[in-house]
Amino acid sequence: MAQEATQGWGDVQWLVVSVFHSQPQPMVRQLLRRVRRRYPHTQIILALWNAGPDVLTEESLARMGAASVVTSLQELLLRLQQLVSPEQGQQGYMPDSDAERVQALQRSGLRSPSLLPAYKEAVLKAANAFHVKYAQVSLVDHEWVHTPGSLLAHDHAPDELPGLARDISICSYVVHDGEALVVEDVARDPRFADNPALQEAEVKFYAGVPLRNRQGDVLGTLCIMDEAPRQMAEGEMDVLQEMAKELEEALRIASQDKGSTANP
């Protein structure tokens, strides 16, 4: 019966194997060896629903031999999406219809050096409030993300403002979707696990919320990051959202004090 059920597997590109045992290593290694011998071209996604931290080490996962390993339904869906549409990666978060939002950013005056003290105050406040190593304000332009006052060190843009290319910025997702984003463990998220900017800074956790102008355009983000995975406790995202609103108001006041005609 098992042989009949698997006769058509030669055409299967991906196989998801779900395991609920907390210590599945011997069973998984044996099962995957048999599958690979019979269907060498099938990519295996191993879903470990109850595995402990000792099972999820890089060395332990490598010994099991799956093409990829997921530990949550969201992670599985993201991995399948990546396999089905590999071209829809970070580039998919740089839409061609972004011109109006970019123009709003450029008109806003938010890149003015005079606002740097406000940015520095905001990122230090956020980092201290959440006890994380990094916090950042990201102003997402067409191809560049400006990060004034960031606690992360990036290469500098041509105009000597710190930042990074938009196509490797996790904040692009917040701007594209217009909503908050939490990545509890960057290494377990297929969208960001291989991101060179996050790897270089050793960022393992990210939480970001939109920064909007009065018209509701998302011009950037306020985000926090850390070197270890973590979860946001209940109510913490509300605190980060409130900090973003306070920053939006501070920037409006600062712009008015400088006599700017912009309307952040």
Short mmCIF file of C-alpha atoms in Angstrom, two decimals:
data_model
loop_
_atom_site.label_atom_id
_atom_site.label_comp_id
_atom_site.label_asym_id
_atom_site.label_seq_id
_atom_site.Cartn_x
_atom_site.Cartn_y
_atom_site.Cartn_z
CA MET A 1 0.00 0.00 0.00
CA ALA A 2 2.79 2.44 0.92
CA GLN A 3 4.58 1.65 -2.34
CA GLU A 4 1.42 2.31 -4.37
CA ALA A 5 0.80 5.57 -2.52
CA THR A 6 4.25 6.89 -3.38
CA GLN A 7 4.50 5.77 -7.01
CA GLY A 8 3.74 9.29 -8.27
CA TRP A 9 6.26 11.01 -6.04
CA GLY A 10 8.79 11.27 -8.82
CA ASP A 11 7.04 14.45 -9.98
CA VAL A 12 6.90 15.98 -6.49
CA GLN A 13 9.23 18.97 -6.13
CA TRP A 14 8.80 19.55 -2.40
CA LEU A 15 7.83 17.28 0.44
CA VAL A 16 6.88 18.55 3.90
CA VAL A 17 7.59 16.06 6.68
CA SER A 18 5.88 16.95 9.97
CA VAL A 19 7.39 15.61 13.18
CA PHE A 20 5.85 16.10 16.61
CA HIS A 21 8.39 14.20 18.71
CA SER A 22 10.58 16.36 20.95
CA GLN A 23 13.73 14.33 20.11
CA PRO A 24 13.22 13.25 16.50
CA GLN A 25 16.82 12.98 15.26
CA PRO A 26 17.26 9.19 14.74
CA MET A 27 13.80 8.71 13.26
CA VAL A 28 14.14 11.72 10.96
CA ARG A 29 17.58 10.75 9.68
CA GLN A 30 16.37 7.26 8.79
CA LEU A 31 13.19 8.51 7.13
CA LEU A 32 14.93 11.20 5.09
CA ARG A 33 17.62 8.80 3.89
CA ARG A 34 14.93 6.48 2.53
CA VAL A 35 13.08 9.33 0.83
CA ARG A 36 16.24 10.73 -0.76
CA ARG A 37 17.29 7.33 -2.10
CA ARG A 38 13.95 6.83 -3.79
CA TYR A 39 13.28 10.46 -4.80
CA PRO A 40 16.65 12.21 -5.03
CA HIS A 41 15.26 15.33 -6.74
CA THR A 42 12.56 16.05 -4.16
CA GLN A 43 13.38 18.87 -1.73
CA ILE A 44 12.42 18.00 1.82
CA ILE A 45 11.09 20.58 4.26
CA LEU A 46 11.24 19.28 7.81
CA ALA A 47 8.59 20.72 10.14
CA LEU A 48 9.61 20.23 13.78
CA TRP A 49 6.62 21.28 15.85
CA ASN A 50 7.78 20.30 19.35
CA ALA A 51 11.56 20.15 19.11
CA GLY A 52 13.61 21.56 21.96
CA PRO A 53 16.49 24.05 21.65
CA ASP A 54 19.08 21.26 21.61
CA VAL A 55 17.48 19.84 18.46
CA LEU A 56 17.42 23.20 16.72
CA THR A 57 21.15 23.82 16.84
CA GLU A 58 22.86 24.30 13.49
CA GLU A 59 24.90 21.13 13.92
CA SER A 60 21.91 18.99 14.86
CA LEU A 61 19.81 20.24 11.95
CA ALA A 62 22.64 19.64 9.49
CA ARG A 63 22.91 16.01 10.60
CA MET A 64 19.22 15.43 9.88
CA GLY A 65 19.80 16.36 6.26
CA ALA A 66 16.66 18.25 5.25
CA ALA A 67 16.84 21.01 2.63
CA SER A 68 15.25 23.34 5.17
CA VAL A 69 13.73 23.16 8.64
CA VAL A 70 10.75 25.11 9.97
CA THR A 71 9.29 25.31 13.45
CA SER A 72 6.05 27.24 12.96
CA LEU A 73 3.18 27.44 10.49
CA GLN A 74 4.13 30.98 9.51
CA GLU A 75 7.70 29.90 8.82
CA LEU A 76 6.44 26.99 6.72
CA LEU A 77 4.19 29.25 4.64
CA LEU A 78 7.03 31.71 4.07
CA ARG A 79 9.38 28.92 3.05
CA LEU A 80 6.86 27.47 0.59
CA GLN A 81 6.23 30.92 -0.85
CA GLN A 82 9.95 31.36 -1.36
CA LEU A 83 10.23 28.00 -3.12
CA VAL A 84 7.20 28.53 -5.35
CA SER A 85 8.07 32.12 -6.30
CA PRO A 86 11.79 32.65 -5.68
CA GLU A 87 11.74 35.83 -7.75
CA GLN A 88 9.36 37.43 -5.24
CA GLY A 89 12.08 38.21 -2.74
CA GLN A 90 13.13 41.51 -1.30
CA GLN A 91 12.86 43.09 -4.75
CA GLY A 92 9.12 42.50 -4.53
CA TYR A 93 9.04 45.12 -1.80
CA MET A 94 10.24 47.90 -4.10
CA PRO A 95 7.06 48.57 -6.11
CA ASP A 96 7.09 50.63 -9.29
CA SER A 97 4.08 52.59 -8.00
CA ASP A 98 6.07 54.03 -5.10
CA ALA A 99 6.77 57.40 -6.74
CA GLU A 100 4.13 59.42 -4.87
CA ARG A 101 5.25 58.14 -1.48
CA VAL A 102 8.91 58.85 -2.33
CA GLN A 103 7.99 62.37 -3.45
CA ALA A 104 6.17 62.90 -0.16
CA LEU A 105 9.33 61.89 1.70
CA GLN A 106 11.48 64.23 -0.35
CA ARG A 107 9.07 67.14 0.23
CA SER A 108 8.79 66.43 3.95
CA GLY A 109 12.19 67.78 4.95
CA LEU A 110 12.72 64.77 7.22
CA ARG A 111 16.25 64.30 5.90
CA SER A 112 17.29 67.71 7.19
CA PRO A 113 20.41 67.55 9.41
CA SER A 114 18.62 69.86 11.83
CA LEU A 115 16.36 66.95 12.82
CA LEU A 116 19.24 64.69 13.83
CA PRO A 117 18.86 65.45 17.58
CA ALA A 118 15.22 64.34 17.44
CA TYR A 119 16.20 61.09 15.73
CA LYS A 120 18.98 60.39 18.21
CA GLU A 121 16.67 61.01 21.14
CA ALA A 122 14.02 58.69 19.68
CA VAL A 123 16.36 55.77 19.01
CA LEU A 124 18.04 55.99 22.41
CA LYS A 125 14.65 56.12 24.10
CA ALA A 126 13.46 53.06 22.18
CA ALA A 127 16.63 51.06 22.82
CA ASN A 128 16.50 51.80 26.53
CA ALA A 129 12.78 51.11 26.83
CA PHE A 130 13.06 47.65 25.29
CA HIS A 131 16.55 46.80 26.57
CA VAL A 132 17.88 46.09 23.08
CA LYS A 133 21.25 46.91 21.59
CA TYR A 134 19.97 48.71 18.51
CA ALA A 135 17.21 51.10 17.53
CA GLN A 136 16.81 52.99 14.30
CA VAL A 137 14.76 55.49 12.36
CA SER A 138 14.59 54.49 8.70
CA LEU A 139 13.47 56.93 6.00
CA VAL A 140 12.78 54.78 2.96
CA ASP A 141 13.64 56.50 -0.31
CA HIS A 142 13.37 55.00 -3.80
CA GLU A 143 16.61 52.99 -3.67
CA TRP A 144 18.19 54.03 -0.36
CA VAL A 145 17.13 53.82 3.27
CA HIS A 146 18.40 56.80 5.27
CA THR A 147 19.03 55.99 8.94
CA PRO A 148 19.81 59.25 10.78
CA GLY A 149 20.82 58.71 14.39
CA SER A 150 20.91 54.93 14.00
CA LEU A 151 22.66 52.85 16.65
CA LEU A 152 23.75 50.54 13.83
CA ALA A 153 26.78 51.42 11.72
CA HIS A 154 26.09 51.30 7.98
CA ASP A 155 27.92 52.40 4.90
CA HIS A 156 27.24 56.02 4.04
CA ALA A 157 25.11 57.28 1.22
CA PRO A 158 26.57 59.68 -1.36
CA ASP A 159 25.24 62.65 0.63
CA GLU A 160 27.06 61.35 3.73
CA LEU A 161 23.88 60.45 5.56
CA PRO A 162 24.06 56.94 7.04
CA GLY A 163 21.92 54.22 5.54
CA LEU A 164 21.78 51.12 3.38
CA ALA A 165 20.39 49.95 0.06
CA ARG A 166 16.64 49.53 0.09
CA ASP A 167 16.72 46.06 -1.43
CA ILE A 168 18.44 44.67 1.68
CA SER A 169 16.49 46.69 4.26
CA ILE A 170 14.00 44.84 6.41
CA CYS A 171 12.22 48.16 6.93
CA SER A 172 11.13 48.03 3.29
CA TYR A 173 8.57 45.42 4.33
CA VAL A 174 7.03 47.75 6.90
CA VAL A 175 6.79 50.57 4.37
CA HIS A 176 5.40 48.29 1.65
CA ASP A 177 2.74 46.71 3.88
CA GLY A 178 1.99 49.82 5.92
CA GLU A 179 1.90 47.86 9.15
CA ALA A 180 4.10 46.71 12.01
CA LEU A 181 6.46 43.78 11.56
CA VAL A 182 8.00 41.52 14.20
CA VAL A 183 10.68 38.97 13.35
CA GLU A 184 11.38 37.04 16.54
CA ASP A 185 14.28 35.05 15.08
CA VAL A 186 15.85 36.35 11.88
CA ALA A 187 17.68 33.07 11.28
CA ARG A 188 14.37 31.19 11.17
CA ASP A 189 12.68 33.58 8.73
CA PRO A 190 13.44 32.65 5.10
CA ARG A 191 12.90 36.26 4.00
CA PHE A 192 15.79 37.52 6.10
CA ALA A 193 17.98 34.58 7.12
CA ASP A 194 20.49 35.31 4.34
CA ASN A 195 20.22 39.11 4.48
CA PRO A 196 23.81 40.44 4.33
CA ALA A 197 23.08 43.63 6.28
CA LEU A 198 21.50 41.70 9.16
CA GLN A 199 24.27 39.11 9.12
CA GLU A 200 26.99 41.75 9.21
CA ALA A 201 25.39 43.47 12.19
CA GLU A 202 24.54 40.10 13.81
CA VAL A 203 20.90 41.14 14.14
CA LYS A 204 18.69 38.25 15.29
CA PHE A 205 15.53 40.14 16.28
CA TYR A 206 13.57 42.95 14.64
CA ALA A 207 10.41 44.88 15.43
CA GLY A 208 9.39 47.93 13.41
CA VAL A 209 6.38 50.23 13.09
CA PRO A 210 5.48 52.79 10.40
CA LEU A 211 6.24 56.50 10.55
CA ARG A 212 3.54 58.44 8.71
CA ASN A 213 2.93 62.00 7.59
CA ARG A 214 -0.37 63.79 8.16
CA GLN A 215 -1.72 62.37 4.92
CA GLY A 216 -1.07 58.81 6.07
CA ASP A 217 1.86 58.08 3.76
CA VAL A 218 4.38 55.70 5.33
CA LEU A 219 7.66 57.56 4.97
CA GLY A 220 9.75 55.29 7.15
CA THR A 221 9.92 53.26 10.33
CA LEU A 222 10.93 53.29 13.95
CA CYS A 223 12.45 49.93 14.77
CA ILE A 224 14.33 48.04 17.45
CA MET A 225 16.81 45.20 16.93
CA ASP A 226 18.89 42.90 19.06
CA GLU A 227 21.66 40.33 18.80
CA ALA A 228 19.53 37.52 20.24
CA PRO A 229 16.09 36.20 19.28
CA ARG A 230 13.27 37.37 21.52
CA GLN A 231 9.52 37.74 21.71
CA MET A 232 7.57 40.93 22.20
CA ALA A 233 5.58 40.79 25.43
CA GLU A 234 1.92 41.70 25.44
CA GLY A 235 1.51 45.43 25.01
CA GLU A 236 5.08 46.11 23.91
CA MET A 237 4.12 46.73 20.29
CA ASP A 238 1.61 49.30 21.53
CA VAL A 239 4.46 51.05 23.33
CA LEU A 240 6.58 51.08 20.16
CA GLN A 241 3.62 52.41 18.17
CA GLU A 242 3.15 55.19 20.71
CA MET A 243 6.84 56.08 20.49
CA ALA A 244 6.47 56.36 16.72
CA LYS A 245 3.52 58.73 17.12
CA GLU A 246 5.52 60.84 19.58
CA LEU A 247 8.37 61.02 17.08
CA GLU A 248 6.00 62.01 14.28
CA GLU A 249 4.70 64.87 16.40
CA ALA A 250 8.20 65.93 17.49
CA LEU A 251 9.28 66.08 13.85
CA ARG A 252 6.29 68.22 12.92
CA ILE A 253 7.06 70.65 15.73
CA ALA A 254 10.76 70.74 14.85
CA SER A 255 9.96 71.42 11.20
CA GLN A 256 7.65 74.27 12.17
CA ASP A 257 10.26 75.75 14.50
CA LYS A 258 12.76 75.75 11.63
CA GLY A 259 10.28 77.59 9.47
CA SER A 260 9.90 74.69 7.06
CA THR A 261 6.99 74.69 4.66
CA ALA A 262 7.03 70.90 4.62
CA ASN A 263 4.30 68.93 6.33
CA PRO A 264 5.83 65.76 7.83
#
